[in-house]
Coordinates of C-alpha atoms in Angstrom, one line a residue:
Chain H
M20 CA 19.1 -27.0 -6.5
K21 CA 18.4 -29.6 -3.9
C22 CA 15.2 -30.3 -2.0
R23 CA 15.3 -28.5 1.4
V24 CA 13.9 -31.6 3.1
C25 CA 15.6 -34.7 1.5
R26 CA 18.5 -33.2 -0.5
E27 CA 17.4 -35.0 -3.6
P28 CA 17.3 -32.9 -6.8
A29 CA 14.6 -30.2 -6.6
V30 CA 11.9 -29.5 -9.2
V31 CA 10.5 -26.3 -7.8
D32 CA 12.0 -23.4 -6.0
V33 CA 10.1 -21.0 -3.7
R34 CA 12.2 -17.9 -3.5
R35 CA 10.0 -16.3 -0.8
H36 CA 10.9 -19.2 1.5
N37 CA 14.5 -19.3 0.2
A38 CA 13.8 -23.0 -0.5
A39 CA 13.5 -25.6 -3.2
F40 CA 11.7 -28.9 -3.1
C41 CA 11.5 -32.3 -4.9
R42 CA 8.1 -33.4 -6.2
E43 CA 7.0 -35.2 -3.1
H44 CA 8.1 -32.5 -0.6
F45 CA 6.7 -29.7 -2.8
L46 CA 3.3 -31.3 -2.8
H47 CA 3.6 -31.8 1.0
H48 CA 4.6 -28.1 1.3
C49 CA 1.4 -27.0 -0.6
E50 CA -0.7 -29.2 1.7
E51 CA 1.0 -27.8 4.8
Q52 CA 0.5 -24.2 3.7
V53 CA -3.2 -24.9 3.2
R54 CA -3.4 -26.8 6.5
R55 CA -1.7 -23.9 8.3
A56 CA -4.1 -21.3 6.8
I57 CA -7.1 -23.4 7.8
D58 CA -5.8 -23.8 11.4
A59 CA -4.6 -20.3 11.9
H60 CA -7.9 -18.8 10.9
G61 CA -10.3 -21.5 12.0
M62 CA -11.5 -21.9 8.5
L63 CA -13.0 -25.4 8.6
L64 CA -14.3 -27.9 11.1
P65 CA -13.6 -31.6 10.4
N66 CA -17.2 -32.4 9.4
D67 CA -18.0 -29.2 7.5
R68 CA -19.7 -29.6 4.1
V69 CA -17.6 -27.5 1.9
L70 CA -18.6 -26.0 -1.5
V71 CA -15.6 -25.1 -3.6
A72 CA -16.0 -22.3 -6.2
V73 CA -14.6 -24.1 -9.3
S74 CA -13.6 -22.1 -12.4
G75 CA -11.4 -24.7 -14.1
G76 CA -8.3 -22.7 -13.5
K77 CA -5.2 -23.8 -11.5
D78 CA -6.2 -22.3 -8.2
S79 CA -9.7 -23.7 -7.8
L80 CA -8.7 -27.2 -9.0
A81 CA -5.6 -27.2 -6.8
L82 CA -7.8 -26.1 -3.9
W83 CA -10.4 -28.7 -4.5
D84 CA -7.7 -31.4 -4.8
I85 CA -5.9 -30.4 -1.6
L86 CA -9.1 -30.1 0.5
R87 CA -10.0 -33.7 -0.6
R88 CA -6.5 -34.9 0.2
L89 CA -6.7 -33.3 3.6
G90 CA -9.9 -35.3 4.2
Y91 CA -12.6 -32.6 3.8
D92 CA -16.0 -33.3 2.4
A93 CA -15.8 -30.9 -0.5
D94 CA -18.1 -30.6 -3.6
G95 CA -17.7 -28.1 -6.4
L96 CA -19.8 -25.5 -8.0
Y97 CA -19.2 -24.3 -11.5
L98 CA -20.7 -21.0 -12.7
G99 CA -21.2 -20.5 -16.4
L100 CA -20.4 -16.9 -17.1
G101 CA -21.2 -16.9 -20.9
I102 CA -17.8 -15.5 -22.0
G103 CA -17.7 -17.2 -25.4
G104 CA -15.2 -20.0 -26.0
Y105 CA -13.4 -19.1 -22.8
S106 CA -16.3 -20.2 -20.7
G107 CA -17.0 -23.3 -22.7
E108 CA -13.4 -24.4 -22.3
S109 CA -13.3 -23.7 -18.5
R110 CA -16.5 -25.8 -18.1
E111 CA -14.8 -28.7 -19.7
Y112 CA -11.8 -28.5 -17.4
A113 CA -14.0 -28.4 -14.4
H114 CA -16.1 -31.4 -15.4
A115 CA -13.1 -33.4 -16.5
F116 CA -11.4 -33.0 -13.1
A117 CA -14.6 -33.9 -11.2
D118 CA -15.5 -36.9 -13.5
A119 CA -12.0 -38.4 -13.3
R120 CA -12.2 -38.4 -9.5
G121 CA -15.9 -39.2 -9.1
L122 CA -16.5 -35.8 -7.4
R123 CA -19.8 -34.0 -7.3
L124 CA -19.9 -30.8 -9.3
L125 CA -23.0 -28.6 -9.2
E126 CA -23.5 -26.2 -12.0
I127 CA -25.3 -22.9 -12.5
D128 CA -25.5 -21.1 -15.9
L129 CA -26.0 -17.3 -15.7
D130 CA -27.9 -17.2 -19.0
D131 CA -30.1 -20.3 -18.6
D132 CA -30.8 -19.8 -14.9
Y133 CA -30.7 -16.0 -14.5
G134 CA -31.3 -14.6 -18.0
Y135 CA -28.0 -12.7 -18.6
D136 CA -24.3 -13.2 -19.0
V137 CA -21.2 -11.3 -18.1
P138 CA -20.7 -9.6 -21.5
R139 CA -24.3 -8.4 -21.6
A140 CA -24.0 -7.2 -18.0
A141 CA -20.8 -5.3 -18.8
S142 CA -22.4 -3.5 -21.8
A143 CA -25.6 -2.7 -19.9
T144 CA -23.8 -1.2 -17.0
H145 CA -21.1 0.6 -19.2
R146 CA -18.5 -0.7 -16.7
A147 CA -15.6 -3.1 -16.6
P148 CA -17.0 -6.7 -16.8
C149 CA -15.0 -7.7 -13.7
G150 CA -17.4 -5.8 -11.4
A151 CA -20.6 -7.6 -12.7
C152 CA -18.7 -10.9 -12.7
G153 CA -17.5 -10.7 -9.1
L154 CA -20.9 -9.6 -7.9
S155 CA -22.6 -12.5 -9.7
K156 CA -20.2 -15.0 -8.3
R157 CA -20.4 -13.8 -4.7
H158 CA -24.2 -13.8 -4.8
L159 CA -24.7 -17.1 -6.5
F160 CA -22.1 -19.1 -4.6
N161 CA -23.6 -17.9 -1.4
R162 CA -27.1 -18.6 -2.5
A163 CA -26.2 -22.1 -3.7
A164 CA -24.5 -23.0 -0.5
L165 CA -27.5 -21.9 1.5
V166 CA -30.0 -23.8 -0.7
H167 CA -27.9 -27.0 -0.8
G168 CA -27.0 -26.9 2.9
Y169 CA -23.2 -26.4 2.7
D170 CA -21.5 -25.0 5.8
V171 CA -18.8 -23.1 4.0
V172 CA -17.9 -21.7 0.6
A173 CA -14.2 -22.0 -0.3
T174 CA -12.6 -19.9 -3.0
G175 CA -9.2 -20.3 -4.7
H176 CA -7.9 -16.8 -4.0
N177 CA -4.2 -17.1 -3.6
L178 CA -1.5 -15.0 -2.1
D179 CA -1.0 -13.0 -5.3
D180 CA -4.7 -12.3 -5.7
E181 CA -5.1 -11.2 -2.1
A182 CA -2.0 -9.0 -2.1
A183 CA -3.2 -7.3 -5.3
V184 CA -6.7 -6.7 -3.9
L185 CA -5.1 -5.4 -0.7
L186 CA -2.9 -3.0 -2.7
G187 CA -6.0 -1.6 -4.5
N188 CA -7.9 -1.2 -1.2
V189 CA -4.9 0.5 0.4
L190 CA -4.2 2.8 -2.5
R191 CA -7.8 4.1 -2.0
W192 CA -7.9 3.6 1.7
D193 CA -11.2 2.0 1.3
V194 CA -11.8 1.3 4.9
A195 CA -15.0 -0.8 4.5
Y196 CA -13.2 -3.1 2.0
L197 CA -10.1 -3.3 4.2
G198 CA -12.4 -4.3 7.1
R199 CA -13.9 -7.1 5.0
Q200 CA -10.6 -8.3 3.5
Y201 CA -9.8 -11.4 5.6
P202 CA -9.3 -15.1 4.7
V203 CA -12.3 -16.1 6.6
L204 CA -15.6 -14.2 6.8
P205 CA -18.0 -15.8 9.4
G206 CA -21.4 -16.9 8.5
T207 CA -24.2 -14.5 9.5
D208 CA -27.9 -14.2 8.8
G209 CA -28.2 -14.8 5.0
F210 CA -24.4 -15.2 4.5
V211 CA -22.7 -18.5 4.6
K212 CA -19.1 -18.6 6.0
K213 CA -16.5 -17.9 3.3
V214 CA -12.9 -19.1 3.4
K215 CA -9.7 -18.7 1.3
P216 CA -7.5 -21.6 2.1
L217 CA -4.9 -20.8 -0.6
V218 CA -3.9 -17.5 1.0
R219 CA -0.4 -18.8 1.9
L220 CA 0.4 -20.1 -1.6
G221 CA 1.5 -18.0 -4.6
E222 CA 0.1 -18.5 -8.1
R223 CA 3.4 -20.0 -9.2
E224 CA 2.9 -22.6 -6.5
T225 CA -0.7 -23.5 -7.4
A226 CA 0.4 -23.8 -11.1
A227 CA 3.3 -26.1 -10.1
Y228 CA 1.0 -28.1 -7.9
C229 CA -1.3 -28.8 -10.8
V230 CA 1.5 -29.7 -13.2
L231 CA 3.1 -32.1 -10.7
M232 CA -0.3 -33.6 -9.9
R233 CA -1.1 -33.9 -13.6
I234 CA -4.3 -31.8 -13.2
D235 CA -5.3 -30.3 -16.5
Y236 CA -6.4 -26.7 -16.0
Q237 CA -7.4 -23.7 -18.2
V238 CA -4.1 -21.8 -18.7
E239 CA -5.7 -18.9 -20.7
E240 CA -6.6 -15.8 -18.6
C241 CA -10.1 -14.5 -19.0
P242 CA -10.2 -12.3 -22.2
M243 CA -12.5 -9.8 -20.5
A244 CA -10.0 -9.1 -17.6
E245 CA -7.3 -7.8 -19.9
G246 CA -5.8 -4.5 -18.8
N247 CA -7.9 -4.3 -15.6
R248 CA -6.6 -2.7 -12.5
H249 CA -6.2 -5.9 -10.6
L250 CA -3.6 -7.1 -13.1
G251 CA -1.8 -3.8 -12.9
Y252 CA -1.5 -4.2 -9.1
K253 CA -0.1 -7.7 -9.6
E254 CA 2.5 -6.3 -12.0
V255 CA 3.5 -3.7 -9.4
L256 CA 3.8 -6.3 -6.7
N257 CA 5.8 -8.6 -8.9
A258 CA 8.3 -5.8 -9.5
L259 CA 8.6 -5.3 -5.7
E260 CA 8.9 -9.0 -5.1
D261 CA 11.7 -9.3 -7.7
R262 CA 13.6 -6.6 -5.9
S263 CA 13.0 -8.1 -2.5
P264 CA 11.7 -11.7 -2.3
G265 CA 9.1 -12.1 0.4
A266 CA 7.8 -8.5 0.0
K267 CA 4.4 -9.7 -1.2
A268 CA 3.9 -12.2 1.7
A269 CA 5.1 -9.6 4.2
F270 CA 2.6 -7.1 2.8
L271 CA -0.4 -9.5 3.0
F272 CA 0.4 -11.3 6.3
G273 CA 1.5 -8.0 8.0
F274 CA -1.9 -6.7 7.1
L275 CA -3.7 -9.7 8.5
E276 CA -1.6 -9.6 11.7
R277 CA -1.4 -5.9 12.5
G278 CA -3.6 -4.0 10.0
H279 CA -6.9 -5.7 9.6
E280 CA -8.2 -5.4 13.2
R281 CA -7.9 -1.6 12.9
F282 CA -10.5 -1.6 10.1
A283 CA -12.8 -4.3 11.3
G284 CA -15.2 -1.8 12.8
A285 CA -15.9 -0.2 9.4
A286 CA -17.2 -3.5 8.1
D287 CA -19.3 -4.2 11.2
D288 CA -21.1 -0.9 10.8
E289 CA -22.1 -1.9 7.3
R290 CA -23.3 -5.4 8.3
E291 CA -25.6 -3.9 11.0
A292 CA -27.5 -2.0 8.3
L293 CA -28.6 -5.1 6.3
G294 CA -32.2 -6.0 5.5
P295 CA -33.7 -8.5 3.0
C296 CA -33.8 -7.7 -0.7
A297 CA -37.4 -7.1 -2.0
V298 CA -36.8 -9.4 -4.9
C299 CA -34.6 -12.3 -3.8
G300 CA -34.5 -12.0 0.0
S301 CA -30.7 -11.8 0.2
P302 CA -29.3 -9.4 2.8
T303 CA -28.7 -6.0 1.4
T304 CA -28.2 -2.4 2.6
G305 CA -30.7 -1.1 0.0
E306 CA -34.3 -2.1 -0.9
V307 CA -33.1 -4.4 -3.8
C308 CA -29.8 -6.1 -3.6
A309 CA -26.9 -5.3 -6.1
F310 CA -27.4 -8.7 -7.8
C311 CA -31.1 -8.1 -8.6
R312 CA -30.3 -4.5 -9.6
L313 CA -27.8 -5.8 -12.0
R314 CA -30.3 -8.2 -13.6
E315 CA -32.8 -5.4 -13.9
R316 CA -30.3 -3.2 -15.7
V317 CA -29.6 -6.1 -18.1
G318 CA -33.3 -6.2 -18.9
V319 CA -34.5 -9.2 -16.9
E320 CA -38.0 -8.6 -15.5
L321 CA -38.0 -9.3 -11.8
V322 CA -41.0 -10.0 -9.5
R323 CA -40.8 -8.3 -6.0
Q324 CA -41.9 -10.5 -3.2
D325 CA -44.9 -8.3 -2.5
G326 CA -46.1 -9.2 -6.1
A327 CA -45.3 -5.9 -7.6
R328 CA -43.0 -5.8 -10.7
Chain C
M25 CA -3.1 24.4 -23.2
K26 CA -4.7 27.4 -21.5
C27 CA -4.5 28.6 -17.9
R28 CA -7.4 27.3 -15.9
V29 CA -7.8 30.7 -14.3
C30 CA -7.2 33.4 -16.9
R31 CA -7.3 31.3 -20.2
E32 CA -3.9 32.8 -21.3
P33 CA -1.4 30.3 -22.6
A34 CA -0.3 27.8 -19.9
V35 CA 3.3 27.0 -19.0
V36 CA 2.7 24.1 -16.6
D37 CA 0.1 21.4 -16.5
V38 CA -0.9 19.5 -13.3
R39 CA -2.5 16.3 -14.5
R40 CA -3.6 15.3 -11.0
H41 CA -5.8 18.4 -10.9
N42 CA -6.7 18.1 -14.6
A43 CA -5.5 21.7 -14.9
A44 CA -2.9 23.9 -16.5
F45 CA -1.7 27.3 -15.4
C46 CA 0.1 30.4 -16.7
R47 CA 3.2 31.5 -14.8
E48 CA 1.4 33.8 -12.4
H49 CA -1.4 31.4 -11.6
F50 CA 0.9 28.5 -11.2
L51 CA 2.9 30.3 -8.6
H52 CA -0.4 31.2 -6.9
H53 CA -1.5 27.6 -7.1
C54 CA 1.7 26.5 -5.3
E55 CA 1.3 29.1 -2.6
E56 CA -2.4 28.1 -2.2
Q57 CA -1.5 24.4 -1.8
V58 CA 1.0 25.3 0.9
R59 CA -1.5 27.6 2.6
R60 CA -4.1 24.9 2.5
A61 CA -1.7 22.4 4.0
I62 CA -0.8 24.8 6.8
D63 CA -4.4 25.6 7.6
A64 CA -5.8 22.1 7.3
H65 CA -3.2 20.7 9.8
G66 CA -2.7 23.7 12.0
M67 CA 1.0 23.7 11.1
L68 CA 2.0 27.3 11.9
L69 CA 0.8 30.2 13.9
P70 CA 1.3 33.7 12.4
N71 CA 4.2 34.6 14.8
D72 CA 6.0 31.3 14.9
R73 CA 9.7 31.3 14.4
V74 CA 10.2 28.7 11.8
L75 CA 13.5 26.8 11.0
V76 CA 13.5 25.4 7.5
A77 CA 15.7 22.4 6.8
V78 CA 17.6 23.6 3.7
S79 CA 19.5 21.1 1.5
G80 CA 20.0 23.3 -1.6
G81 CA 17.5 21.1 -3.6
K82 CA 14.3 22.3 -5.2
D83 CA 11.9 21.3 -2.4
S84 CA 13.7 23.0 0.5
L85 CA 14.4 26.2 -1.5
A86 CA 10.8 26.4 -2.8
L87 CA 9.5 25.8 0.7
W88 CA 11.7 28.5 2.2
D89 CA 10.6 30.9 -0.6
I90 CA 6.9 30.2 -0.2
L91 CA 6.9 30.5 3.5
R92 CA 8.6 33.9 3.3
R93 CA 6.1 35.0 0.6
L94 CA 3.2 33.9 2.9
G95 CA 4.7 36.2 5.6
Y96 CA 6.3 33.7 7.9
D97 CA 9.4 34.4 9.9
A98 CA 11.5 31.6 8.5
D99 CA 15.3 31.1 8.8
G100 CA 17.2 28.2 7.2
L101 CA 19.6 25.5 8.6
Y102 CA 22.1 23.8 6.3
L103 CA 23.6 20.5 7.4
G104 CA 26.9 19.5 5.8
L105 CA 26.8 15.8 5.3
G106 CA 30.3 15.3 3.9
I107 CA 29.2 13.6 0.7
G108 CA 32.2 14.8 -1.4
G109 CA 31.5 17.2 -4.2
Y110 CA 27.8 16.7 -3.9
S111 CA 27.7 18.3 -0.4
G112 CA 30.0 21.1 -1.5
E113 CA 27.7 22.0 -4.3
S114 CA 24.6 21.8 -2.3
R115 CA 26.0 24.1 0.3
E116 CA 26.7 26.7 -2.4
Y117 CA 23.1 26.6 -3.7
A118 CA 21.8 27.1 -0.1
H119 CA 24.1 30.0 0.6
A120 CA 23.5 31.7 -2.8
F121 CA 19.7 31.5 -2.2
A122 CA 20.0 33.0 1.3
D123 CA 22.6 35.7 0.4
A124 CA 20.6 36.9 -2.6
R125 CA 17.6 37.5 -0.4
G126 CA 19.3 38.6 2.8
L127 CA 18.0 35.6 4.7
R128 CA 19.6 34.0 7.8
L129 CA 21.1 30.6 7.2
L130 CA 22.5 28.6 10.1
E131 CA 25.0 25.9 9.4
I132 CA 26.1 22.7 11.0
D133 CA 28.9 20.5 9.6
L134 CA 28.7 16.8 10.6
D135 CA 32.5 16.4 10.5
D136 CA 33.6 19.7 12.0
D137 CA 30.9 19.7 14.7
Y138 CA 30.3 16.0 15.4
G139 CA 33.4 14.2 14.2
Y140 CA 31.9 12.0 11.5
D141 CA 30.2 12.2 8.0
V142 CA 27.6 10.2 6.2
P143 CA 30.0 8.0 4.1
R144 CA 32.0 7.0 7.3
A145 CA 28.8 6.4 9.2
A146 CA 27.5 4.1 6.4
S147 CA 30.7 2.1 6.3
A148 CA 30.9 1.8 10.0
T149 CA 27.3 0.6 10.3
H150 CA 27.5 -1.7 7.2
R151 CA 24.1 -0.3 6.2
A152 CA 22.6 1.9 3.5
P153 CA 23.8 5.5 4.1
C154 CA 20.2 6.9 4.0
G155 CA 19.5 5.5 7.5
A156 CA 22.5 7.3 9.1
C157 CA 21.7 10.4 7.1
G158 CA 18.1 10.6 8.1
L159 CA 18.8 9.9 11.7
S160 CA 21.5 12.6 11.8
K161 CA 19.2 15.2 10.2
R162 CA 16.2 14.4 12.5
H163 CA 18.4 14.7 15.6
L164 CA 20.4 17.8 14.6
F165 CA 17.5 19.9 13.1
N166 CA 15.5 19.2 16.3
R167 CA 18.5 20.1 18.6
A168 CA 19.3 23.3 16.7
A169 CA 15.7 24.4 16.9
L170 CA 15.6 23.9 20.6
V171 CA 19.0 25.6 21.2
H172 CA 18.2 28.6 19.0
G173 CA 14.6 29.0 20.2
Y174 CA 12.6 28.1 17.1
D175 CA 9.0 27.1 17.5
V176 CA 8.8 24.7 14.5
V177 CA 11.1 22.8 12.1
A178 CA 9.7 22.8 8.5
T179 CA 11.0 20.2 6.0
G180 CA 10.6 20.1 2.3
H181 CA 9.0 16.6 2.0
N182 CA 6.6 16.7 -0.9
L183 CA 3.6 14.6 -2.0
D184 CA 5.9 12.2 -3.9
D185 CA 8.2 11.7 -0.9
E186 CA 5.4 11.2 1.5
A187 CA 3.5 8.8 -0.7
A188 CA 6.7 6.7 -1.2
V189 CA 7.4 6.6 2.5
L190 CA 3.8 5.6 3.1
L191 CA 4.0 2.8 0.5
G192 CA 7.1 1.5 2.3
N193 CA 5.4 1.6 5.7
V194 CA 2.3 -0.1 4.3
L195 CA 4.2 -2.8 2.5
R196 CA 5.7 -3.8 5.9
W197 CA 2.6 -2.7 7.9
D198 CA 5.0 -0.9 10.3
V199 CA 2.3 0.3 12.6
A200 CA 4.6 2.6 14.7
Y201 CA 5.9 4.3 11.6
L202 CA 2.3 4.6 10.2
G203 CA 1.3 6.2 13.5
R204 CA 4.1 8.7 13.2
Q205 CA 3.6 9.5 9.5
Y206 CA 1.6 12.8 9.5
P207 CA 2.4 16.2 8.1
V208 CA 2.5 17.7 11.5
L209 CA 4.1 16.2 14.6
P210 CA 3.3 18.2 17.8
G211 CA 6.1 19.4 20.0
T212 CA 6.6 17.4 23.2
D213 CA 9.2 17.3 25.9
G214 CA 12.5 17.4 24.0
F215 CA 11.0 17.4 20.5
V216 CA 10.2 20.6 18.7
K217 CA 7.1 20.7 16.5
K218 CA 7.7 19.4 12.9
V219 CA 5.7 20.3 9.8
K220 CA 5.7 19.3 6.1
P221 CA 4.0 22.2 4.3
L222 CA 4.7 20.8 0.8
V223 CA 2.6 17.7 1.3
R224 CA 0.1 18.9 -1.3
L225 CA 2.7 19.6 -4.0
G226 CA 4.3 17.0 -6.2
E227 CA 8.1 17.2 -7.0
R228 CA 7.3 18.2 -10.6
E229 CA 5.5 21.2 -9.1
T230 CA 8.3 22.3 -6.8
A231 CA 10.8 22.0 -9.6
A232 CA 8.6 24.1 -11.9
Y233 CA 8.1 26.6 -9.0
C234 CA 11.9 27.0 -8.8
V235 CA 12.4 27.3 -12.5
L236 CA 9.6 30.0 -12.8
M237 CA 10.9 31.9 -9.8
R238 CA 14.5 31.6 -11.2
I239 CA 15.7 29.9 -8.0
D240 CA 18.9 28.0 -8.8
Y241 CA 18.9 24.6 -7.1
Q242 CA 20.9 21.4 -7.0
V243 CA 19.4 19.2 -9.7
E244 CA 21.7 16.2 -9.1
E245 CA 20.3 13.5 -6.8
C246 CA 22.4 12.4 -3.9
P247 CA 24.9 9.8 -5.3
M248 CA 24.6 7.7 -2.1
A249 CA 20.8 7.3 -2.5
E250 CA 21.1 5.5 -5.8
G251 CA 19.1 2.3 -6.0
N252 CA 17.6 2.7 -2.5
R253 CA 14.1 1.4 -1.7
H254 CA 12.6 4.8 -1.4
L255 CA 13.4 5.5 -5.1
G256 CA 11.9 2.1 -6.0
Y257 CA 8.7 3.0 -4.3
K258 CA 8.6 6.3 -6.2
E259 CA 8.9 4.4 -9.5
V260 CA 6.1 2.1 -8.6
L261 CA 3.9 5.0 -7.6
N262 CA 4.8 6.9 -10.8
A263 CA 3.7 3.8 -12.8
L264 CA 0.4 3.8 -11.0
E265 CA 0.0 7.5 -11.4
D266 CA 0.6 7.3 -15.2
R267 CA -2.2 4.7 -15.5
S268 CA -4.5 6.7 -13.3
P269 CA -3.7 10.3 -12.6
G270 CA -4.5 11.3 -9.0
A271 CA -3.7 7.8 -7.6
K272 CA -0.7 9.1 -5.6
A273 CA -2.7 12.0 -4.0
A274 CA -5.6 9.7 -3.3
F275 CA -3.3 7.3 -1.6
L276 CA -1.6 9.8 0.6
F277 CA -4.6 12.0 1.4
G278 CA -6.9 8.9 1.9
F279 CA -4.4 7.8 4.5
L280 CA -4.3 11.1 6.3
E281 CA -8.1 11.3 6.3
R282 CA -9.2 7.7 7.0
G283 CA -6.1 5.6 7.8
H284 CA -3.7 7.5 10.1
E285 CA -6.0 7.8 13.1
R286 CA -6.2 4.0 13.3
F287 CA -2.4 3.8 13.9
A288 CA -2.0 6.8 16.1
G289 CA -2.1 4.7 19.3
A290 CA 1.0 2.7 18.2
A291 CA 3.1 5.9 18.1
D292 CA 1.7 7.2 21.4
D293 CA 2.8 4.0 23.2
E294 CA 6.3 4.6 22.0
R295 CA 6.4 8.2 23.1
E296 CA 5.4 7.3 26.6
A297 CA 8.5 5.1 27.0
L298 CA 10.9 8.0 26.4
G299 CA 13.7 9.1 28.8
P300 CA 16.8 11.3 28.4
C301 CA 19.9 10.0 26.5
A302 CA 22.8 9.4 28.9
V303 CA 25.1 11.3 26.5
C304 CA 23.2 14.2 25.0
G305 CA 20.0 14.3 27.0
S306 CA 17.7 13.9 24.0
P307 CA 14.6 11.9 24.5
T308 CA 15.1 8.2 23.7
T309 CA 13.6 4.8 24.4
G310 CA 17.1 3.4 25.3
E311 CA 19.9 4.5 27.6
V312 CA 21.8 6.2 24.8
C313 CA 19.9 7.7 21.8
A314 CA 20.3 6.4 18.3
F315 CA 22.3 9.5 17.2
C316 CA 24.9 9.1 20.0
R317 CA 25.1 5.3 19.3
L318 CA 25.8 6.1 15.7
R319 CA 28.6 8.5 16.6
E320 CA 30.1 5.8 18.9
R321 CA 30.0 3.2 16.1
V322 CA 31.9 5.6 13.8
G323 CA 34.6 5.9 16.5
V324 CA 33.8 9.2 18.2
E325 CA 34.5 9.1 21.9
L326 CA 31.5 10.3 23.9
V327 CA 31.3 11.5 27.5
R328 CA 28.3 10.3 29.4
Q329 CA 26.6 13.0 31.6
D330 CA 27.6 11.2 34.8
G331 CA 31.3 11.7 33.7
A332 CA 31.9 8.0 32.6
R333 CA 33.2 7.3 29.1

């Protein structure tokens, strides 16, 4: 295998692009894919203050690194989920990365700051933990960005993640979710802009990026996610990709180009029905937002803004 | 296992419906699903003359049988594809079914009547045989229905078939195909109405129907279809269905209810661009239709309607 660009020996192949790269040109390839995603979808302006959602895994650390290399003003936010040793370890990777580079890493701890953690939320709701976890992340990253004056929240969702979510949404034809699934969601009243700059990179690529950049990341998958549907959808897509390289990218990018617009109306309808949460003031379609309802179910006592409990 | 209806011992379970049935109530279940599909989509009027596309397999024979039991005036059309012993055998199953019931079975032979067969078409086009086969079927069933004065062509596509086709269309976001994928396509100039009354029955159900009704059908799959994409999509959907029974039906019916309408415009645009084929007069977007172009590639000499060769 030779590098597609310089014909020197290659260290990584990207079957989807029918290409292989040496170290230098692979790192350039990753940067270029992020730059293309940002340009194509108008994700970031040159002077935006960006808040990166940092988990300590390969995707979020690669994202933070690439955004800094592309010249963006990007800080990190680590959210402690309270998933035993897994969370402790992920926190260390996040801090080690930030400290070594002199970057600013904000931190929120679900238990210390909000009185619950993901395992307790899962058992209180009798549901898969991933639901409570995702809900908490969306709420708290948004809130932190608003409070600290960031223009954009950037998350490390990669091509594999997005394709798997898309498959789940399509299998159920969940038109509201399909309308909301896009690599950039504009900021609106109470919602900061959200972007997914890794949407053109597969998880094999973000892992290789970290290895080649000597970025230490948490390799272990979350122990609470085992056997969840999302991982099942990834397996299905990997089987299709094996049979026909490029199938996953064609699926996701085909949706973004020709599918998404047909569902955008369903998401707009929902957005118009938003009002402020009686507890925290966040936009919600109900009286109390899903985040505050979750905290109530876990047993946290909340104070409504009119003073009532 | 007991029958959901009469609590007698069951002979078939239908996991998707979380139900099992005795012989009598399973046959009733199959009829009911066909009746519901016909009603929901306005597939057939009581006095329609229906032409059933009959291959000799479980689906087409079950379809023909159920349509007759529901009181429809349904004849069959068998198309000889020239796939060696497989085609010879399928022809015998089709005739045996028709003869035993005194039903009318029309017959077309690709080689005798049109000067080519599927294996030769595949090698002449250097493509998977399924493309040439499907194209020939669509063209000739439509043409035969027009010539013989049938109101509707009914095909035996079942829930598994339609879900697999849908998965393929969605993976590529082929918006024109998504716009055309529906269990009923209305008749328009040059196209007879087409319906798929088995869309609410899985292939396990049509097989069980044939076994319980003592209908002999060709069990062997087409030897030329081996390893094609469609079968790969079926495997993927079966894996998802195993994990979560009902997933396949939710995927297909969700599309019909909430997805299809969003793509209908793409199919309409195509239909407006149709004119008559210079050889056979069938509607086509080009000068010569895909069927006549296929015959030309296989080496059949065609006469254009203006007399030119």
